[in-house]
XYZ file of C-alpha atoms in Angstrom:
586
model
C 37.538 -133.375 53.772
C 34.579 -131.913 56.381
C 32.794 -133.976 59.185
C 29.308 -135.342 59.280
C 27.326 -132.618 61.481
C 23.479 -133.884 62.754
C 20.971 -131.575 61.351
C 19.182 -131.118 65.158
C 18.594 -127.768 64.928
C 16.491 -128.682 61.734
C 15.028 -131.180 63.831
C 13.911 -129.065 66.826
C 12.675 -126.481 64.026
C 9.867 -129.451 62.334
C 8.857 -131.004 65.887
C 8.539 -127.752 67.711
C 7.640 -125.209 64.877
C 5.633 -127.356 61.856
C 4.307 -130.580 63.591
C 3.509 -129.467 67.106
C 5.262 -132.538 68.731
C 4.355 -131.681 71.941
C 0.319 -131.662 71.238
C 0.823 -134.982 68.827
C 2.304 -136.812 71.890
C -0.058 -135.665 74.609
C -2.718 -137.316 72.685
C -1.061 -140.862 72.543
C -0.660 -143.095 75.850
C 2.311 -144.117 77.130
C 3.600 -141.279 75.040
C 2.778 -138.132 77.162
C 6.204 -137.811 79.061
C 7.692 -137.294 75.715
C 8.276 -133.522 74.355
C 10.328 -131.631 72.088
C 12.917 -131.281 74.574
C 13.236 -134.829 74.975
C 13.340 -135.346 71.680
C 16.437 -133.106 70.686
C 18.495 -134.212 73.731
C 18.247 -137.973 72.333
C 19.110 -136.484 68.683
C 21.772 -134.557 70.075
C 23.837 -137.729 71.781
C 22.708 -139.865 68.115
C 24.345 -137.058 66.508
C 27.534 -137.286 68.743
C 28.008 -140.753 68.469
C 27.149 -140.992 64.405
C 29.905 -138.242 63.717
C 32.307 -139.389 66.510
C 32.452 -143.100 66.699
C 30.792 -144.284 62.827
C 31.520 -141.787 60.169
C 35.510 -142.124 61.214
C 34.867 -146.087 60.927
C 33.205 -145.285 57.083
C 36.248 -145.003 54.474
C 37.984 -148.095 56.446
C 35.452 -150.395 56.215
C 34.963 -149.678 52.287
C 38.674 -150.299 51.854
C 39.070 -153.290 53.995
C 35.542 -154.664 53.378
C 34.311 -157.965 55.012
C 36.526 -161.525 54.460
C 35.009 -165.282 54.651
C 37.943 -167.737 55.476
C 36.743 -171.264 56.861
C 33.360 -170.432 57.229
C 34.063 -167.326 59.434
C 32.557 -163.848 58.152
C 35.185 -161.097 59.967
C 33.780 -157.572 59.510
C 36.353 -154.560 58.980
C 38.146 -153.266 62.042
C 36.547 -151.419 64.590
C 33.100 -152.121 63.117
C 32.303 -154.697 65.589
C 33.604 -152.738 69.097
C 31.631 -149.858 67.495
C 27.970 -152.383 67.352
C 28.736 -153.547 70.971
C 28.990 -149.756 71.773
C 25.825 -149.289 70.590
C 23.823 -151.688 71.438
C 25.364 -150.781 75.149
C 24.446 -147.362 75.450
C 21.096 -148.184 74.183
C 20.313 -147.330 71.001
C 19.230 -150.903 69.473
C 16.361 -150.521 71.941
C 15.133 -147.000 71.343
C 11.481 -147.704 70.053
C 11.633 -151.656 71.153
C 8.266 -152.550 72.587
C 8.730 -152.033 76.616
C 7.185 -155.663 77.388
C 10.533 -157.065 76.049
C 13.221 -154.637 77.386
C 12.852 -151.601 74.595
C 12.513 -148.201 75.463
C 9.056 -147.503 73.888
C 10.035 -144.478 72.202
C 8.676 -142.795 69.536
C 9.179 -143.992 65.764
C 9.675 -140.607 65.007
C 13.473 -140.759 66.687
C 14.120 -143.967 65.073
C 13.624 -142.916 61.480
C 15.351 -139.515 62.884
C 18.303 -141.866 64.292
C 18.158 -144.606 61.167
C 19.398 -141.124 59.188
C 21.875 -139.716 61.199
C 23.234 -144.315 60.801
C 22.568 -143.945 57.139
C 24.768 -140.355 56.907
C 27.597 -141.427 59.085
C 28.181 -144.582 58.187
C 25.380 -146.737 55.835
C 26.773 -150.184 56.047
C 26.981 -149.948 59.466
C 23.097 -148.866 60.096
C 22.288 -151.944 58.330
C 22.878 -154.189 61.412
C 20.512 -152.412 63.824
C 18.060 -151.774 60.945
C 17.573 -155.597 60.063
C 16.916 -156.375 63.126
C 14.149 -153.705 63.601
C 12.492 -155.232 60.538
C 12.995 -158.613 61.519
C 11.136 -157.511 65.306
C 8.714 -156.039 63.909
C 8.023 -159.420 61.906
C 8.223 -161.721 65.424
C 6.802 -158.696 67.227
C 3.388 -159.207 64.857
C 2.902 -163.455 64.068
C 5.253 -165.589 65.912
C 4.327 -167.323 68.793
C 4.343 -166.224 72.618
C 7.751 -168.373 73.110
C 9.595 -167.543 70.027
C 8.595 -163.607 71.030
C 10.038 -164.526 74.609
C 12.925 -166.258 74.061
C 14.153 -163.817 70.613
C 12.953 -160.680 71.415
C 14.417 -159.270 74.248
C 17.919 -160.578 72.995
C 17.085 -159.085 69.674
C 15.517 -155.348 71.103
C 18.647 -154.990 73.260
C 21.052 -155.444 70.464
C 22.848 -158.578 71.828
C 21.642 -160.762 68.823
C 20.971 -159.686 65.362
C 18.330 -159.892 62.315
C 18.387 -160.853 59.006
C 16.161 -161.483 56.538
C 16.040 -164.219 53.677
C 13.998 -163.812 50.858
C 15.645 -163.681 47.904
C 17.279 -167.017 45.495
C 19.633 -167.309 42.151
C 15.915 -167.602 40.523
C 13.761 -166.090 42.839
C 14.361 -162.643 43.048
C 10.839 -160.273 42.946
C 8.946 -163.004 41.945
C 9.238 -165.018 45.291
C 6.522 -167.814 43.731
C 9.413 -169.375 42.287
C 11.589 -169.462 45.192
C 12.176 -173.387 46.258
C 13.707 -173.575 49.548
C 11.795 -176.313 51.418
C 10.520 -177.388 55.313
C 10.618 -180.245 56.193
C 8.626 -180.835 59.495
C 10.393 -182.714 62.349
C 8.768 -184.491 65.342
C 9.151 -181.701 68.134
C 7.523 -179.085 65.834
C 10.077 -177.543 64.601
C 11.176 -177.977 60.583
C 14.119 -179.042 58.596
C 15.314 -175.668 56.671
C 16.593 -176.580 52.927
C 18.313 -174.513 50.802
C 20.149 -171.260 49.615
C 19.941 -167.910 49.695
C 21.277 -164.650 48.148
C 22.371 -161.190 48.728
C 21.286 -161.904 52.447
C 22.567 -158.624 54.028
C 23.869 -159.092 57.793
C 24.074 -162.720 57.288
C 26.835 -163.163 59.576
C 29.085 -161.362 61.952
C 31.553 -161.145 64.468
C 30.094 -158.769 67.198
C 28.834 -162.601 69.197
C 25.528 -163.638 70.005
C 23.237 -164.580 68.326
C 22.091 -163.804 64.491
C 18.215 -164.641 63.649
C 17.166 -165.298 60.387
C 13.719 -165.121 59.035
C 13.386 -167.612 56.128
C 11.112 -167.886 53.086
C 10.606 -171.665 52.363
C 7.755 -174.106 51.323
C 6.508 -177.073 53.031
C 5.744 -180.737 51.806
C 2.451 -180.201 50.276
C 2.320 -176.621 49.527
C 0.834 -174.803 46.337
C 3.329 -173.540 44.116
C 3.120 -169.654 43.578
C 3.070 -167.278 46.822
C 0.360 -168.514 48.424
C 2.590 -171.950 48.920
C 5.198 -169.590 51.385
C 5.519 -169.677 54.670
C 8.270 -167.198 56.937
C 10.779 -169.440 59.869
C 12.534 -168.788 62.177
C 16.408 -169.922 61.525
C 18.828 -168.991 64.199
C 22.404 -169.512 63.424
C 22.746 -170.825 67.031
C 20.059 -173.081 68.813
C 18.858 -171.550 71.710
C 19.058 -173.566 75.072
C 15.801 -173.735 77.931
C 17.901 -171.678 79.557
C 17.790 -168.957 77.217
C 21.989 -169.702 76.563
C 23.454 -169.955 73.086
C 23.865 -174.078 71.919
C 24.907 -176.051 69.153
C 25.209 -174.527 65.820
C 22.704 -174.575 63.430
C 22.990 -176.372 60.015
C 23.469 -173.024 58.397
C 26.730 -171.603 56.519
C 27.821 -168.575 54.816
C 28.920 -169.810 50.974
C 30.066 -166.658 49.653
C 30.269 -163.216 50.572
C 28.980 -161.356 47.373
C 31.245 -158.891 45.868
C 29.640 -155.159 45.466
C 29.987 -151.909 43.799
C 29.197 -150.341 47.712
C 28.500 -150.630 51.552
C 31.620 -152.972 51.630
C 31.651 -153.276 55.186
C 28.371 -154.489 55.376
C 28.657 -158.675 55.121
C 26.231 -159.892 51.747
C 25.835 -163.213 52.263
C 25.088 -166.098 50.010
C 23.422 -168.559 52.375
C 23.318 -172.451 52.821
C 20.719 -173.890 54.847
C 21.594 -177.496 55.071
C 18.416 -179.095 57.281
C 19.188 -175.881 59.423
C 16.299 -176.263 62.095
C 13.731 -173.558 62.144
C 10.464 -172.580 63.839
C 7.042 -171.557 62.086
C 6.408 -167.563 62.317
C 2.534 -167.431 61.951
C 0.193 -169.661 59.160
C 1.671 -172.343 57.284
C 0.816 -170.744 53.604
C 1.121 -166.874 55.166
C 4.816 -166.233 54.566
C 4.358 -163.637 52.609
C 1.895 -161.832 54.984
C 4.288 -161.820 57.952
C 7.499 -161.297 55.637
C 6.032 -158.013 54.485
C 5.288 -156.653 57.597
C 9.287 -156.682 57.693
C 9.504 -155.594 54.544
C 7.458 -152.603 54.649
C 9.502 -151.426 57.580
C 12.734 -152.229 55.240
C 11.194 -150.435 52.723
C 10.623 -147.272 55.112
C 14.333 -147.640 56.517
C 15.788 -147.568 53.002
C 14.313 -144.592 51.706
C 15.959 -143.040 54.972
C 19.128 -144.498 53.853
C 18.767 -142.288 50.593
C 18.109 -138.960 52.527
C 20.718 -139.665 54.903
C 23.503 -140.372 52.105
C 22.273 -137.024 50.323
C 22.075 -134.890 53.265
C 26.194 -135.732 54.324
C 27.218 -135.384 50.886
C 25.175 -131.826 50.488
C 27.034 -130.735 53.996
C 30.297 -132.098 52.477
C 30.113 -130.343 48.915
C 28.843 -126.815 50.576
C 32.044 -126.868 53.083
C 33.830 -127.786 49.808
C 32.521 -124.728 47.734
C 32.864 -121.996 49.887
C 36.583 -122.929 50.256
C 37.315 -124.019 46.827
C 38.647 -120.645 45.114
C 38.104 -121.032 41.293
C 37.649 -118.381 38.319
C 35.933 -114.709 38.492
C 32.624 -114.159 39.632
C 29.771 -114.433 37.605
C 28.748 -110.867 39.042
C 31.872 -109.465 37.571
C 33.616 -110.008 40.852
C 37.633 -110.243 40.102
C 39.042 -114.019 40.701
C 39.537 -116.108 42.113
C 36.014 -116.388 43.854
C 34.999 -119.482 46.228
C 32.679 -121.760 43.445
C 29.601 -121.351 45.877
C 29.541 -117.873 44.232
C 29.305 -119.905 40.675
C 24.856 -120.023 39.840
C 25.625 -123.158 38.273
C 27.245 -124.650 41.674
C 24.755 -123.106 43.834
C 22.032 -124.984 42.053
C 23.679 -128.145 42.540
C 24.001 -127.398 46.181
C 19.964 -125.809 46.488
C 19.049 -128.238 44.835
C 20.576 -131.433 47.326
C 19.534 -129.062 50.516
C 15.989 -128.555 49.143
C 15.167 -132.369 48.824
C 16.884 -133.292 51.839
C 14.964 -130.940 54.245
C 11.733 -131.744 52.767
C 11.974 -135.386 52.546
C 12.890 -134.967 56.344
C 9.877 -133.135 57.168
C 7.899 -135.671 55.018
C 9.694 -138.409 57.067
C 8.965 -136.972 60.503
C 4.910 -136.741 59.106
C 5.326 -140.106 58.080
C 6.584 -141.302 61.490
C 3.811 -139.612 62.939
C 1.189 -141.649 61.405
C 3.463 -144.561 62.446
C 3.267 -143.761 66.288
C -0.623 -142.326 65.834
C -1.277 -146.308 64.410
C 0.071 -147.884 66.692
C -1.204 -145.233 69.718
C -4.276 -142.908 69.471
C -7.584 -143.917 71.534
C -9.604 -143.619 68.286
C -9.488 -146.998 66.035
C -11.180 -144.844 63.068
C -7.983 -142.284 63.243
C -5.633 -145.465 63.977
C -6.656 -146.618 60.783
C -6.660 -143.870 58.827
C -3.168 -143.116 60.180
C -2.170 -147.307 59.097
C -3.411 -145.943 55.522
C -1.403 -143.023 55.035
C 1.916 -145.488 56.099
C 0.680 -147.965 53.174
C -0.129 -144.842 50.898
C 3.527 -143.505 51.345
C 5.938 -146.150 51.544
C 6.946 -146.766 48.135
C 7.040 -142.953 47.841
C 9.357 -142.675 50.392
C 11.267 -145.426 49.601
C 11.718 -145.014 45.486
C 11.618 -141.278 45.776
C 14.177 -140.385 49.007
C 16.823 -143.217 47.067
C 16.044 -141.853 43.914
C 16.776 -138.072 44.861
C 19.011 -139.456 46.971
C 21.304 -140.807 44.457
C 21.117 -137.779 42.250
C 22.101 -135.241 45.526
C 25.276 -137.743 45.457
C 26.007 -137.588 42.456
C 25.780 -133.890 41.876
C 27.627 -133.622 45.559
C 30.286 -134.961 43.601
C 29.959 -133.094 40.839
C 31.069 -129.903 42.561
C 33.889 -131.429 43.936
C 35.075 -132.172 40.381
C 38.038 -134.432 40.303
C 38.528 -134.098 43.681
C 34.786 -135.954 43.819
C 36.614 -138.989 41.516
C 39.133 -139.100 44.454
C 38.944 -142.297 47.047
C 39.874 -139.842 49.645
C 37.894 -137.676 49.450
C 35.091 -139.381 50.526
C 32.239 -138.643 48.159
C 32.893 -141.115 45.134
C 32.276 -144.047 48.454
C 28.640 -142.062 48.849
C 27.358 -142.353 44.894
C 28.384 -146.171 45.517
C 27.000 -146.705 48.725
C 23.772 -144.778 47.913
C 22.626 -146.384 44.459
C 22.278 -150.554 45.989
C 18.561 -148.071 48.185
C 17.431 -147.731 44.460
C 17.536 -151.381 44.490
C 17.087 -153.627 47.100
C 13.893 -154.112 49.339
C 12.269 -153.935 45.655
C 13.381 -151.943 42.746
C 12.378 -148.721 42.896
C 10.108 -149.887 39.515
C 8.626 -152.097 41.806
C 7.513 -149.608 44.545
C 6.085 -147.171 41.677
C 3.959 -149.706 40.660
C 3.129 -150.787 44.353
C 2.110 -147.318 44.120
C -0.131 -147.146 41.111
C -1.247 -150.824 41.144
C -2.176 -151.179 44.997
C -1.487 -148.258 47.043
C -4.249 -146.337 45.212
C -6.788 -148.139 45.223
C -6.995 -148.683 49.644
C -10.437 -147.665 50.177
C -11.338 -148.427 47.209
C -9.612 -145.251 46.077
C -11.284 -143.024 48.374
C -7.838 -143.130 50.383
C -5.922 -141.160 47.833
C -8.542 -138.336 47.180
C -8.999 -137.989 50.905
C -5.100 -137.148 51.069
C -5.457 -134.683 48.336
C -8.277 -132.909 50.633
C -5.623 -132.953 53.088
C -2.902 -131.068 51.124
C -5.281 -128.659 49.935
C -6.328 -128.065 53.064
C -3.182 -127.141 54.710
C -1.940 -124.994 51.314
C -5.445 -123.185 52.355
C -4.694 -122.735 55.603
C -1.059 -121.802 55.089
C -1.921 -119.189 52.146
C -1.393 -115.943 55.324
C 1.890 -116.781 56.490
C 3.518 -118.776 53.376
C 2.304 -116.502 51.047
C 0.949 -116.575 47.604
C 3.850 -116.917 45.657
C 4.746 -120.158 47.578
C 1.547 -121.732 47.864
C -0.311 -121.228 44.221
C 2.355 -123.087 42.333
C 2.323 -125.967 44.517
C -1.593 -125.863 44.253
C -1.617 -125.896 40.620
C 1.247 -128.835 41.103
C -1.614 -130.579 43.549
C -4.037 -130.113 40.488
C -2.100 -131.763 37.891
C -1.497 -134.765 40.790
C -5.105 -134.985 40.727
C -5.548 -135.163 37.122
C -2.884 -137.643 36.339
C -4.268 -139.827 38.834
C -7.852 -139.487 37.542
C -5.954 -140.580 34.140
C -4.787 -143.452 35.669
C -7.815 -144.916 37.231
C -9.847 -144.493 34.114
C -6.376 -146.285 31.499
C -7.895 -149.729 32.477
C -4.671 -151.000 33.929
C -2.460 -152.842 32.349
C 0.492 -151.536 30.107
C -0.707 -148.017 30.774
C -0.064 -148.279 34.285
C 3.073 -149.759 34.109
C 3.730 -147.149 31.598
C 3.219 -144.253 34.260
C 4.362 -145.840 37.344
C 8.266 -144.479 37.966
C 6.780 -140.941 36.327
C 3.631 -140.967 38.715
C 5.918 -142.045 41.456
C 8.238 -138.452 41.514
C 5.010 -136.149 40.678
C 3.988 -137.436 43.593
C 6.886 -136.703 45.414
C 7.409 -133.644 44.404
C 3.694 -132.503 44.994
C 4.341 -134.140 48.398
C 7.940 -132.438 48.952
C 5.493 -128.924 47.790
C 3.141 -129.429 50.609
C 5.907 -130.260 53.389
C 7.986 -126.711 51.837
C 4.665 -124.508 52.344
C 4.094 -125.727 55.836
C 7.788 -124.952 56.487
C 7.778 -121.713 54.944
C 4.389 -121.276 57.052
C 6.090 -121.646 60.555
C 8.934 -119.548 59.755
C 8.348 -115.855 62.324
C 8.927 -112.815 60.620
C 12.085 -111.914 60.249
C 13.681 -109.967 62.805
C 12.942 -113.120 65.104
C 14.267 -116.050 62.642
C 16.682 -118.095 63.611
C 19.181 -118.809 60.474
C 17.706 -122.292 60.123
C 14.884 -120.876 59.854
C 15.621 -117.683 57.489
C 16.851 -120.554 55.073
C 13.848 -122.306 55.265
C 12.151 -119.490 53.675
C 14.832 -118.953 50.940
C 15.188 -122.730 50.125
C 10.848 -122.714 49.821
C 11.452 -120.701 47.121
C 14.150 -122.074 45.651
C 11.958 -125.319 45.162
C 8.898 -123.623 44.502
C 10.868 -121.919 41.350
C 13.103 -124.550 40.013
C 12.274 -127.976 41.457
C 8.670 -128.157 41.376
C 8.123 -126.873 37.545
C 9.350 -131.038 36.468
C 5.856 -131.362 37.159
C 4.638 -129.883 33.916
C 7.205 -132.138 32.226
C 6.091 -135.424 34.142
C 2.316 -134.287 33.565
C 3.073 -134.227 29.947
C 4.724 -137.649 29.946
C 1.868 -139.114 31.850
C -0.376 -137.830 29.133
C 0.919 -139.501 26.035
C 0.300 -142.942 28.009
C 2.098 -146.268 26.687
C 2.156 -145.806 22.876
C 5.790 -144.674 22.698
C 7.411 -146.897 24.820
C 6.102 -150.500 23.361
C 6.042 -149.339 19.508
C 9.046 -150.586 18.700
C 9.413 -154.383 18.745
C 11.801 -156.091 20.777
C 14.224 -157.418 18.064
C 14.491 -153.896 16.741
C 16.435 -152.898 19.544
């Protein structure tokens, strides 16, 4: 089976030719010395670590899995050593705040690193990924004392993080959670309750594990307004920063899962565990959503990462596998990459992955602008655009990522169903990405119910106007054949948006949500393909990567973008057909 190759050339094309990375970085204080050459060199080294260290552990970790004996979690052979090597090489601190020992590099590089980790070993990538989310929540909401105690160790990778939200009776509806937090005399709190589905809840890497736990104070009202957030470490920390006594928390069980077997997903019991309030009492969701929004973008990148790896390996197999005669009459056997249906599956995966990577880079650039730009109005607009795109990235990337993994498995035929080829693991691993950090249905409801209403609905119109302006600017170089279909798809999205605004919400919003998000994503991918096609130089000056871009852009516009026609038609019919059948008639 072919090995994973990090898409460094594609990244270089995006940064250099599509997004003007050097110009953007030059205008952001603290990033002036970050340029394409630096970014590409960092990504080359990240790709080597992913391919040489992490990918060889992927199948082994899947087969061995994690174990729990006498309350001790053990990860598969090689994972702990790989994590320590990852941290020692500085990868955990890549985008970390320099005030706490981080390297302070742009979010763009962090997201591209996350993609490589997801491609090479999705289970492994969750350890640093969840820690980054916890760091963001602590950095934005915790006291100065908590920041000083925990952030340097977490950013360096010496300590890891986890988020503890879900309970057996409280999933998406966190207002039902029952974990309690009772004040102690010293200002800390005693946390008691059980949480399930806690990724990275425990491990054997050494150091501390910092849990961010949602719980209720004794006088808290019912519902989400009564929830507070607490920092609960596995080990208490001494005054000199060393690790002290074990906290009153334990792993009750490891979840038996469809995939990500090398990732310890824990049932966590907190038995009067000592914790500290993060943020204000009753404002736990505000603090937790800082972490969850970062994680939702990260999970979307997981979908992209698996799609990239699965598609790469399906292409390599299709070039070598001989089967049948050619569709053009060529005597067989021919490599199956010459069969049109196989090509359609491979091209669909490649067209998604490259458009998704471009959209991820664009979104990450907005994150960097939101954090660093000197103009407050520009920062605010960029932050709103990230909020708008977060549910789209999470849901669309994981939906298309799963579809790509399944299609790649199909290319391998019977071998795709056999464990030793690795393709069935991609299918099992990426399936969770459509579920955790808020199911994709929840993401779609977030988009239509909250994000479209940002800034009184004006943000969405500004976003569509931005796309339309860039499509128009690309016309002379990308050509009418590419630009016009995307302009037409954008018009469909605008009409669907207007119908949603006029529907009155409720049942109609719920009925439209998932189809609308897919329509939104396809138009966004089309926008990215036009931008990429417009950046391709004339044929005799184009590199192989650039030449492929022009061909893939045409494929996307002709074979994938037409899905928007059916989506608009379905959306126009509203909720009536969905709700016509009585529940007891199912």
